[in-house]
Coordinates of C-alpha atoms in Angstrom, one line a residue:
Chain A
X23 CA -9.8 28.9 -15.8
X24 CA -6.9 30.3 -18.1
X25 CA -6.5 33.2 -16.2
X26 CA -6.5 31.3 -12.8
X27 CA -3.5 28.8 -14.3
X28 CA -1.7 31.6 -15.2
X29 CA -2.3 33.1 -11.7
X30 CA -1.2 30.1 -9.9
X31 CA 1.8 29.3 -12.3
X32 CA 4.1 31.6 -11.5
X33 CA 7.8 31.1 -12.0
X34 CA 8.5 30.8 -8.5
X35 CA 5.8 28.3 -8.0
X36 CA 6.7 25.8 -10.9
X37 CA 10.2 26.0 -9.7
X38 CA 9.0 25.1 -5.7
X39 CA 6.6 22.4 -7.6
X40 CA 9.5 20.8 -9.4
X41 CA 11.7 21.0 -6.2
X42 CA 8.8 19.1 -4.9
X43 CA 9.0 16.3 -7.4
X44 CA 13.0 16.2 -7.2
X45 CA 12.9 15.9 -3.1
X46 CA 9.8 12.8 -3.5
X47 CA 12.1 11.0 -5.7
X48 CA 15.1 11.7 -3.7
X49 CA 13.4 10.1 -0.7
X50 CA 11.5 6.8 -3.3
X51 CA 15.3 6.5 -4.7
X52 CA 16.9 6.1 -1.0
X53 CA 13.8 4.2 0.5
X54 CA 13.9 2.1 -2.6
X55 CA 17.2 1.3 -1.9
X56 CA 18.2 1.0 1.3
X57 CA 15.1 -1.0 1.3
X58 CA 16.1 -3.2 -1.3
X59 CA 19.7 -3.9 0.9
X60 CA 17.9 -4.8 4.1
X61 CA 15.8 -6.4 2.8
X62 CA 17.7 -8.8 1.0
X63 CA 19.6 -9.1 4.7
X64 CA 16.3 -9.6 6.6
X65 CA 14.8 -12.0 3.7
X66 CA 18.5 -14.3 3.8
X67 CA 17.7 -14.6 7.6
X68 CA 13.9 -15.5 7.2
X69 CA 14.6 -18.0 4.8
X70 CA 18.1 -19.8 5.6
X71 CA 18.6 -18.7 9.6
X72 CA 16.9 -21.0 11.9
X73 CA 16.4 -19.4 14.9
X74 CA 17.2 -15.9 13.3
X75 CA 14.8 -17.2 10.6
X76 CA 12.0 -17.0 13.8
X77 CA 13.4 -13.1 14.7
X78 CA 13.6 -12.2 10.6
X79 CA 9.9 -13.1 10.6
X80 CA 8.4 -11.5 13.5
X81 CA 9.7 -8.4 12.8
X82 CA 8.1 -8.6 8.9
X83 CA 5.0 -9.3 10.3
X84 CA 4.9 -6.5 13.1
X85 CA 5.6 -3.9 9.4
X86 CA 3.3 -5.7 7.4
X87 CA 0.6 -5.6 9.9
X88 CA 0.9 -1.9 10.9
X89 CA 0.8 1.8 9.0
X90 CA 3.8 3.0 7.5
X91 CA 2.5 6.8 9.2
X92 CA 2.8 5.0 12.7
X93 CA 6.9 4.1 11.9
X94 CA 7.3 7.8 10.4
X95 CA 5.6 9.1 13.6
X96 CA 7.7 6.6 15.9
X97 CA 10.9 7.4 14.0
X98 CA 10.4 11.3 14.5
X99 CA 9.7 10.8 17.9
X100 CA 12.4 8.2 18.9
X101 CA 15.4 8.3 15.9
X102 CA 18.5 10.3 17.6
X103 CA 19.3 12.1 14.0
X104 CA 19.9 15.6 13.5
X105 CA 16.7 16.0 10.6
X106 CA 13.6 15.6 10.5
X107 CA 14.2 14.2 6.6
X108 CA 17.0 11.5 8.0
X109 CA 14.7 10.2 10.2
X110 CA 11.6 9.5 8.0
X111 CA 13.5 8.1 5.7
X112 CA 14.7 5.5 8.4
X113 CA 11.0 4.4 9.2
X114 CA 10.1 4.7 5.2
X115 CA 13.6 2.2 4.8
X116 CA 12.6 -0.3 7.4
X117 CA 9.2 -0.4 6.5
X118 CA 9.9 -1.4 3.1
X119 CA 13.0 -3.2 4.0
X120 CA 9.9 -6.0 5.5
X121 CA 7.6 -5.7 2.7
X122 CA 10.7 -6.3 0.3
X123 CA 12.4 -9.0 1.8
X124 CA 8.7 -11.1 1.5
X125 CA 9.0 -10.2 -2.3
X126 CA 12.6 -11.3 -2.1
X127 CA 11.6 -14.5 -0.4
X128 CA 8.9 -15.6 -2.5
X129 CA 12.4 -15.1 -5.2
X130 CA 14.6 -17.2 -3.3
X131 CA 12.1 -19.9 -2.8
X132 CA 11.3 -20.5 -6.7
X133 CA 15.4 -21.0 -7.0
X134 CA 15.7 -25.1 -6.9
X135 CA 17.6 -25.9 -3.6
X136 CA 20.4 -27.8 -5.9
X137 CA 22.3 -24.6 -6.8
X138 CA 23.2 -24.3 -2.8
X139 CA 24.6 -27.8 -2.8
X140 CA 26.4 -27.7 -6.2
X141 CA 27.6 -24.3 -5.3
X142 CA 29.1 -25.7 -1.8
X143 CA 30.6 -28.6 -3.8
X144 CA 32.6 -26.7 -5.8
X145 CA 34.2 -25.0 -2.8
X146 CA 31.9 -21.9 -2.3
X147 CA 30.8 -20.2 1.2
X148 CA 27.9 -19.7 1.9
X149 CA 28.0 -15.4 1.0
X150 CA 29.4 -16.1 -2.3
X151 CA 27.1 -18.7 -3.4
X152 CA 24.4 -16.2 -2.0
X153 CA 26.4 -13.6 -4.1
X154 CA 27.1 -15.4 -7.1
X155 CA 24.6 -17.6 -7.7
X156 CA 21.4 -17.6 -5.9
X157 CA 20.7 -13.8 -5.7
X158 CA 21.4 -12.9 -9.4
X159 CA 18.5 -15.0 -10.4
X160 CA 16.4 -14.3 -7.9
X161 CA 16.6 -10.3 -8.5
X162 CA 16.2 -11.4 -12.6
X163 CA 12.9 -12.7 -11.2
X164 CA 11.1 -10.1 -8.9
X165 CA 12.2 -7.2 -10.9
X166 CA 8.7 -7.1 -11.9
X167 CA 7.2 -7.5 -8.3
X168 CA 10.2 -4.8 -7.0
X169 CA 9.0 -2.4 -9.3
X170 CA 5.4 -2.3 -8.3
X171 CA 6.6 -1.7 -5.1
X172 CA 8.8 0.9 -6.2
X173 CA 5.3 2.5 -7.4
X174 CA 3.8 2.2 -3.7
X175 CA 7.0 3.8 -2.5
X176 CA 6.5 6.6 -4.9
X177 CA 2.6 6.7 -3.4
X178 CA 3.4 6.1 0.2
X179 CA 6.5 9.5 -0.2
X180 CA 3.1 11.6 0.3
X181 CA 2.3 10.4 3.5
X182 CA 5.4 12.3 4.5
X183 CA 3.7 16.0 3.9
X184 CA 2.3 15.0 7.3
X185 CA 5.2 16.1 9.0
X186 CA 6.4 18.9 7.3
X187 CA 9.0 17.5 4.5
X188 CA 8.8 19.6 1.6
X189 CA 8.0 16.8 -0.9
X190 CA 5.7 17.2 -3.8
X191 CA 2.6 16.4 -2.1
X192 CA 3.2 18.9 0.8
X193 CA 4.2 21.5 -2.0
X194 CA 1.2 21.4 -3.4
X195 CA -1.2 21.4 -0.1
X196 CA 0.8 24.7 0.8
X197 CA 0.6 26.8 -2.4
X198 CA -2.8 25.7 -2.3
X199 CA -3.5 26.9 1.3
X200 CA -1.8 30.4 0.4
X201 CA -3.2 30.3 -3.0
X202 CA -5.0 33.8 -2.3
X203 CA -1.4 35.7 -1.9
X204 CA -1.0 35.2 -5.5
X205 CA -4.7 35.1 -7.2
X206 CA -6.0 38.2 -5.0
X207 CA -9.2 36.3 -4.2
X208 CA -9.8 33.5 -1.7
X209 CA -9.4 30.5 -2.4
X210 CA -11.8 28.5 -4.4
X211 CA -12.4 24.8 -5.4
X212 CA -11.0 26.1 -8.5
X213 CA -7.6 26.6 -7.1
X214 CA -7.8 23.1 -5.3
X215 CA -8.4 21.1 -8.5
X216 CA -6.2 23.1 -11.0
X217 CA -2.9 22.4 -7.8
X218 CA -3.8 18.9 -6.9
X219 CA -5.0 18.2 -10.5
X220 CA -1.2 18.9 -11.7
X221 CA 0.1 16.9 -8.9
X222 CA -1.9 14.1 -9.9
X223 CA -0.8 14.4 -13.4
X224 CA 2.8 14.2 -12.3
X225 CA 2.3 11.3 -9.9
X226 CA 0.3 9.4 -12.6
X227 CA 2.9 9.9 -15.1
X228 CA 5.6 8.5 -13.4
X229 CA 3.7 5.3 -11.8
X230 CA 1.8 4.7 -15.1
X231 CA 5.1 4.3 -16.9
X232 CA 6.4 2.2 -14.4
X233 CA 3.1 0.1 -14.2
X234 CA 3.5 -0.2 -18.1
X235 CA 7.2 -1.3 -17.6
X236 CA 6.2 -4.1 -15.4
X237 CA 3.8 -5.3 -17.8
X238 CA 6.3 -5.8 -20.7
X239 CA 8.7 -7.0 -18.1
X240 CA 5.6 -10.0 -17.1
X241 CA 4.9 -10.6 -20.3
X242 CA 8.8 -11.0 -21.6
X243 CA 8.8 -13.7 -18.4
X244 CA 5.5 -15.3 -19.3
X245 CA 7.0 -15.7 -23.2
X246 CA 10.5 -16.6 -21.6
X247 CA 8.3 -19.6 -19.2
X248 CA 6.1 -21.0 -21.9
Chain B
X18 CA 9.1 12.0 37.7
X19 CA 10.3 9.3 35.8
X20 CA 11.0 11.0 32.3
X21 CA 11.4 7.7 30.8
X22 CA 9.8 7.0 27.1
X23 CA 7.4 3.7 29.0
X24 CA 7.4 5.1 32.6
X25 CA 4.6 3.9 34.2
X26 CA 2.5 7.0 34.9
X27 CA 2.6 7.6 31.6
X28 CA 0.9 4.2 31.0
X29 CA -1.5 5.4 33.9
X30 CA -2.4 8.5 31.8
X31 CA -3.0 6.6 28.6
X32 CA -5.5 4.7 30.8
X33 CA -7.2 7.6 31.6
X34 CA -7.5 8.6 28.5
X35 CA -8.3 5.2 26.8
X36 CA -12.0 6.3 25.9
X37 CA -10.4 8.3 23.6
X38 CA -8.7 5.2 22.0
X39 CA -11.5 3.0 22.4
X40 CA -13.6 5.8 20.3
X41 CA -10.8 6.0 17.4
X42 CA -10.3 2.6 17.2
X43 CA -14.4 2.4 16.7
X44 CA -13.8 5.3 13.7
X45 CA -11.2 3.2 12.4
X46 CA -13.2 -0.2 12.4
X47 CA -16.2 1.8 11.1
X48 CA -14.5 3.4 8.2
X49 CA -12.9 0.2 7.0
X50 CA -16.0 -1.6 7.0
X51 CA -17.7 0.8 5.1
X52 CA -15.1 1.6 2.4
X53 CA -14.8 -2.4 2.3
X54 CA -18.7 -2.9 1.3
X55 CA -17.6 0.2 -1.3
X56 CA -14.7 -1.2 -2.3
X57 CA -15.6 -4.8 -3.2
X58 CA -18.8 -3.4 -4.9
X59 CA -16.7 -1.1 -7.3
X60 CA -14.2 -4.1 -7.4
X61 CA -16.5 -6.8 -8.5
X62 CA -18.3 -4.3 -11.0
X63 CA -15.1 -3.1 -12.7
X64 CA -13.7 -6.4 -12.2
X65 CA -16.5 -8.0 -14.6
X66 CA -16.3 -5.0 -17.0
X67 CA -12.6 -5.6 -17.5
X68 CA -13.0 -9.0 -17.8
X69 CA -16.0 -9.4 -20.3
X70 CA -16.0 -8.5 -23.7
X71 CA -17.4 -4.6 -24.0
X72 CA -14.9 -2.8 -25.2
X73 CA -16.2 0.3 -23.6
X74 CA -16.9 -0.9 -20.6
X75 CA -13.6 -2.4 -20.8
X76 CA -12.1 1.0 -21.1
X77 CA -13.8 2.8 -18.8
X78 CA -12.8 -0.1 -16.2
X79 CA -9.1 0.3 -17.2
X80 CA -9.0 4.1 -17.0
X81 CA -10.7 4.0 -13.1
X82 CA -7.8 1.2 -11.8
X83 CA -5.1 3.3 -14.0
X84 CA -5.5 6.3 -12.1
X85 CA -6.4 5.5 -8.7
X86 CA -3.6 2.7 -8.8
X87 CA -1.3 5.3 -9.8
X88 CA -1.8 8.8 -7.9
X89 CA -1.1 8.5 -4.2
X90 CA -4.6 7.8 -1.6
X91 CA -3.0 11.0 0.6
X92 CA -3.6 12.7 -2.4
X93 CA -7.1 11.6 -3.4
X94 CA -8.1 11.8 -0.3
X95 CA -6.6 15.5 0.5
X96 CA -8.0 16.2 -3.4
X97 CA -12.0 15.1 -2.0
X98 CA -11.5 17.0 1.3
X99 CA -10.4 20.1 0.3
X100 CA -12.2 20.6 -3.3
X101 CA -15.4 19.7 -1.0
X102 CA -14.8 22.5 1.8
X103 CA -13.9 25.2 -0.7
X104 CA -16.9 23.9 -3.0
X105 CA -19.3 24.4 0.2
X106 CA -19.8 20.6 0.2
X107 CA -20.6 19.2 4.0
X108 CA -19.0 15.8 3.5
X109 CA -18.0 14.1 7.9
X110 CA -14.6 13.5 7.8
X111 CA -15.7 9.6 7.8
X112 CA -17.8 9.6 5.4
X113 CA -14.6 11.5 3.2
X114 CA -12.5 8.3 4.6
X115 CA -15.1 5.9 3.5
X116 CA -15.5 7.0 0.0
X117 CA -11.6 8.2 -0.3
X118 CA -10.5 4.5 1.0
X119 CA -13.2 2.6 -1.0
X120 CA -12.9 4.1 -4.5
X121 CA -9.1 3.5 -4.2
X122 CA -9.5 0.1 -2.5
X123 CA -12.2 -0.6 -5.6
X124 CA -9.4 -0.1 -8.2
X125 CA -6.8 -3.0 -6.3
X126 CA -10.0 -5.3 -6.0
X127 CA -10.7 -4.8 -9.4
X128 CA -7.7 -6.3 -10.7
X129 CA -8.0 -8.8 -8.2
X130 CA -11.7 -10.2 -9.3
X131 CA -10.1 -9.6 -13.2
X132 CA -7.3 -12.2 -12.4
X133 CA -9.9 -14.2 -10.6
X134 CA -12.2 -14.2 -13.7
X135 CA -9.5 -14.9 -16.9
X136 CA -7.3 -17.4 -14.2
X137 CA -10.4 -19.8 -15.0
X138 CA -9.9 -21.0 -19.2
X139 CA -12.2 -19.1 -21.2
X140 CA -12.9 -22.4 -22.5
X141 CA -15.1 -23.1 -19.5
X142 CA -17.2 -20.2 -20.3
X143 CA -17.5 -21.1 -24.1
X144 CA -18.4 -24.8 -22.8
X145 CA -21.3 -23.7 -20.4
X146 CA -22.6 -21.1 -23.0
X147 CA -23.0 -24.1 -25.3
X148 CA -24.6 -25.7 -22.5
X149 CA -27.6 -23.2 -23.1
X150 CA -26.2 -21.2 -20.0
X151 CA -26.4 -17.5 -20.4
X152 CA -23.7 -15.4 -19.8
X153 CA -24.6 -14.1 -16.4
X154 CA -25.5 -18.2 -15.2
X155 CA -22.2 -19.2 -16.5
X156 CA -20.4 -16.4 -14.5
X157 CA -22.6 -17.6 -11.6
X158 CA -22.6 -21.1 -11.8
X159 CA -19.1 -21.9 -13.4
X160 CA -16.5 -19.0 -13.2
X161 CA -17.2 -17.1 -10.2
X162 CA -17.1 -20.2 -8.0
X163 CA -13.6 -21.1 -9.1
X164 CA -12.9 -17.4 -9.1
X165 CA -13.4 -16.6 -5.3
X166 CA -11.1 -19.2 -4.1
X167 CA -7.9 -17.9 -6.5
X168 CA -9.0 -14.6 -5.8
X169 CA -9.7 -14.9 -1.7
X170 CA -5.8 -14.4 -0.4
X171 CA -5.1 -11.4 -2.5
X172 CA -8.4 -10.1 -1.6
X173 CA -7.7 -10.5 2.3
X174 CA -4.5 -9.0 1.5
X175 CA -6.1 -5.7 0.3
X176 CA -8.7 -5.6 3.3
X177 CA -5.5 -5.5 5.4
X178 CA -3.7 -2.7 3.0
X179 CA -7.3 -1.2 3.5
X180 CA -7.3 -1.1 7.3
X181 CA -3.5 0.2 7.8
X182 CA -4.5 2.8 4.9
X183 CA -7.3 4.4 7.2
X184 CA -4.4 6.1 8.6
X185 CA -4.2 8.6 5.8
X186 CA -7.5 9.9 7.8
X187 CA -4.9 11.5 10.4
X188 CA -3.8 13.5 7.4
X189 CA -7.2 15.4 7.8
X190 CA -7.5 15.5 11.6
X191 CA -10.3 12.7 10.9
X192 CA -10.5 11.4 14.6
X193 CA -9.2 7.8 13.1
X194 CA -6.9 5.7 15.6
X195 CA -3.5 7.1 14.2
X196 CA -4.9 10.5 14.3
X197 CA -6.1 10.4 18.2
X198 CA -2.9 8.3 19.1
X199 CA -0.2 11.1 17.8
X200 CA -2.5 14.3 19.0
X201 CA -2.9 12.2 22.1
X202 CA 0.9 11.9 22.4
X203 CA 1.8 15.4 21.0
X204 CA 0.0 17.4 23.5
X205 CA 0.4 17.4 26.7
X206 CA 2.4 15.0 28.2
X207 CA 4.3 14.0 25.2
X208 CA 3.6 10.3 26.1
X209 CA 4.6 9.3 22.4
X210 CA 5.8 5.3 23.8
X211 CA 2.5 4.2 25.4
X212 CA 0.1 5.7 22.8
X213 CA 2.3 4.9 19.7
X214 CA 2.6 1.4 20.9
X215 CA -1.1 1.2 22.1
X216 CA -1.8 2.1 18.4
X217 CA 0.3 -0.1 16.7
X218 CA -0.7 -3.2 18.4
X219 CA -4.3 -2.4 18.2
X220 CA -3.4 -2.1 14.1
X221 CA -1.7 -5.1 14.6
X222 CA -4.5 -7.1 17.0
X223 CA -7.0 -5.6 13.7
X224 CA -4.5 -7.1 10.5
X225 CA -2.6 -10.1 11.6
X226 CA -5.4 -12.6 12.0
X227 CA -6.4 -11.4 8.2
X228 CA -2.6 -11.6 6.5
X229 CA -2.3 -15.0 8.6
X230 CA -5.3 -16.3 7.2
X231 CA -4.4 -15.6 3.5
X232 CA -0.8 -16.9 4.0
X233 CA -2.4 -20.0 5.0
X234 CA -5.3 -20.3 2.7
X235 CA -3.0 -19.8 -0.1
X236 CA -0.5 -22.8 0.9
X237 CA -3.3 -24.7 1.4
X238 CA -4.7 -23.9 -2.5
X239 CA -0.9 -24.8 -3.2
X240 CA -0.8 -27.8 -1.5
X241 CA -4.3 -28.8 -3.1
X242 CA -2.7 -28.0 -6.8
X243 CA 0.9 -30.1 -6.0
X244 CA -0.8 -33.1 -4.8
X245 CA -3.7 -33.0 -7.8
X246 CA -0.9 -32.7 -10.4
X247 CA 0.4 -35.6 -8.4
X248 CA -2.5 -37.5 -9.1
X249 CA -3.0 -36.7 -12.6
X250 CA 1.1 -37.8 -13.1
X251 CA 0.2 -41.0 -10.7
X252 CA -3.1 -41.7 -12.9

């Protein structure tokens, strides 16, 4: 088993794993955010628009109801941009941009419909009272819920191996398919576990401490409530 | 020919071929009911282990949600397939889905029966125990009745994360609707628009009666708690 790690370890390899890991949380960072911003757009609509309000909704519904591989598939197929990377991350965005802006609404609903009156009373528009008031406490709120998410992001990054983006997942799945250039035997179950083993190891390390994160984070709110 | 993305003979091939999506969308239905019986069995099991008072068991149910919560289902899934091939294992490809989907499924309803369980006061328990219930009547008779109905949206909510996970089959050419639709589409006549959209409303035709029904289950358990706490204020 020591011999095989050391095998499999190489230089090279650790240095194409961690290039992995860096492009998966390049793509959770972008899809996290630009998530985050349409979302908050699409959840504004869906909560405040009347008959954008109807649009806002159907289109969260069609995401929610539907695989996030069937938008990464549609976007490669259908997205006029130059990469294949560009366009995943446009169906990994949208996709999340739905999910989000329900998690953002659920935030803007527990905000007491008062602030939007006071704040028009004292002269505000609409945006800034969005921008000043009612959106600052509402992200104070989900943080806990937008982090979770941010762990399904990380998850769902995987699904993009399927069309050839070299994050960690696919990394892993292709030293482990060429594993027998560098051990000098075919591969064997051994291979598979020690490869995937390590990837699991660096997934669950960086979703456990997020999970544990948003734990302190519900308790500090739960404390904060009581 | 008409080379557009919905032009209508492409439609007429997808109709020739719809045997092929009739028989994924069966492999799809089949796996998620399978890895659902799974799922809620491991959920309910862990579920009461994290929720009783074992400390072992206790553990042992924290560790299995930990790690499947946290490591990606692609990667479970691709973990079980190929560990199983190079290991000489003969696992189908569904039954690989089934077990892949309902282990990781098992850890979400796990948490889900947990917040069901310690949502109802423990004082309930300690007041049907003194009652001469045992532990297992009390769960019975007392808790898990109250349980179900806090726990049935989220629940619904993870059958439908369930069904639109099955799609991590394609990831192992396992025949599932996603799979068939995009090898359907990517050879041949490179009719992505019918069979991408013939795939996503099937998913859709498959989840949207589910999340509709938790949505409104759960404003009707609102409803129920704002007008009791109305009554309680009134009385």
């Amino acid at each position: 088993m020591m011999e095989e790690i050391a095998l499999i370890f190489t230089s090279y390899n650790i240095f194409y794993i961690l290039a992995g890991l860096g492009m998966t949380l390049i793509i959770a960072v972008v899809t996290l955010f630009g998530g985050t911003l349409l979302g908050t757009v699409l959840a504004l609509f869906n909560t405040y628009g009347k008959h954008t309000g109807k649009i806002a909704a159907v289109i969260v519904e069609i995401f929610r109801n539907t695989p996030l591989l069937l938008w990464v598939f549609v976007a490669i197929a259908a997205v006029p941009l130059p990469s294949l990377l560009s366009r995943a991350l446009v169906a990994t965005v949208i996709f999340n941009a739905a999910i989000i802006s329900e998690i953002i609404r659920g935030g803007l609903n527990s905000i007491p419909k008062g602030q939007i009156e006071a704040g028009r009373s004292q002269g505000f528009s609409f945006i800034q009272i969005m921008i000043y008031i009612i959106l600052p406490q509402t992200f104070r709120r989900i943080i806990p819920t937008l982090t979770s998410q941010c762990i399904t992001i990380i998850k769902d990054t995987s699904y993009l191996a399927q069309i050839g983006i070299a994050e960690l997942m696919f990394v892993v799945k292709k030293l482990m398919s060429t594993a027998n250039t560098f051990t000098g035997h075919p591969i064997t179950a051994q291979d598979v576990f020690i490869l995937f083993g390590t990837a699991a190891v660096i997934y669950f390390v960086i979703n456990f401490s997020l999970s544990v994160a948003v734990r302190k984070m519900q308790k500090k709110i739960d404390i904060t409530v009581k | 020919m008409n080379s557009g993305v919905f032009a209508l003979w492409r439609w007429e091939a997808l109709w020739e071929a719809r045997q092929e999506f009739i028989d994924a969308l069966f492999v799809t239905v089949e796996v998620s009911f399978f890895a659902l019986i799974l799922a809620l069995f491991l959920g309910v099991v862990f579920g009461l282990f994290s929720s009783g008072n074992n400390k072992i068991l206790k553990g042992i149910a924290r560790v299995y949600v930990e790690f499947f919560q946290n490591t990606p289902l692609v990667l479970q899934v691709l973990f079980m397939y190929y560990g199983l091939l190079y290991a000489g294992v003969g696992l189908t490809k569904e039954q690989i889905g089934v077990i892949g989907l309902g282990v990781y499924t098992g850890a979400y309803i796990s948490e889900v029966v947990r917040t069901g369980i310690t949502s109802v006061s423990y004082g309930q328990t300690e007041a049907a125990l003194s009652q001469g219930f045992t532990h297992l009547q009390a769960m019975r008779y007392i808790i898990l009745p109250q349980s179900v109905k806090i726990a049935l949206p989220p629940l619904v909510n993870q059958m439908v994360a369930l069904i639109k996970n099955t799609s991590v089959l394609a990831m192992i050419a396992g025949g599932d609707l996603m799979y068939r639709s995009n090898a359907w589409a990517s050879n041949g006549t490179l009719s992505y628009g019918p069979a991408y959209l013939t795939c996503g409303i099937l998913f859709f035709c498959l989840c949207f009666p589910l999340t509709y029904f938790a949505k409104r289950y759960e404003q009707k358990l609102k409803n129920q708690a704002n007008s009791s706490d109305k009554e309680v204020s009134a009385g």
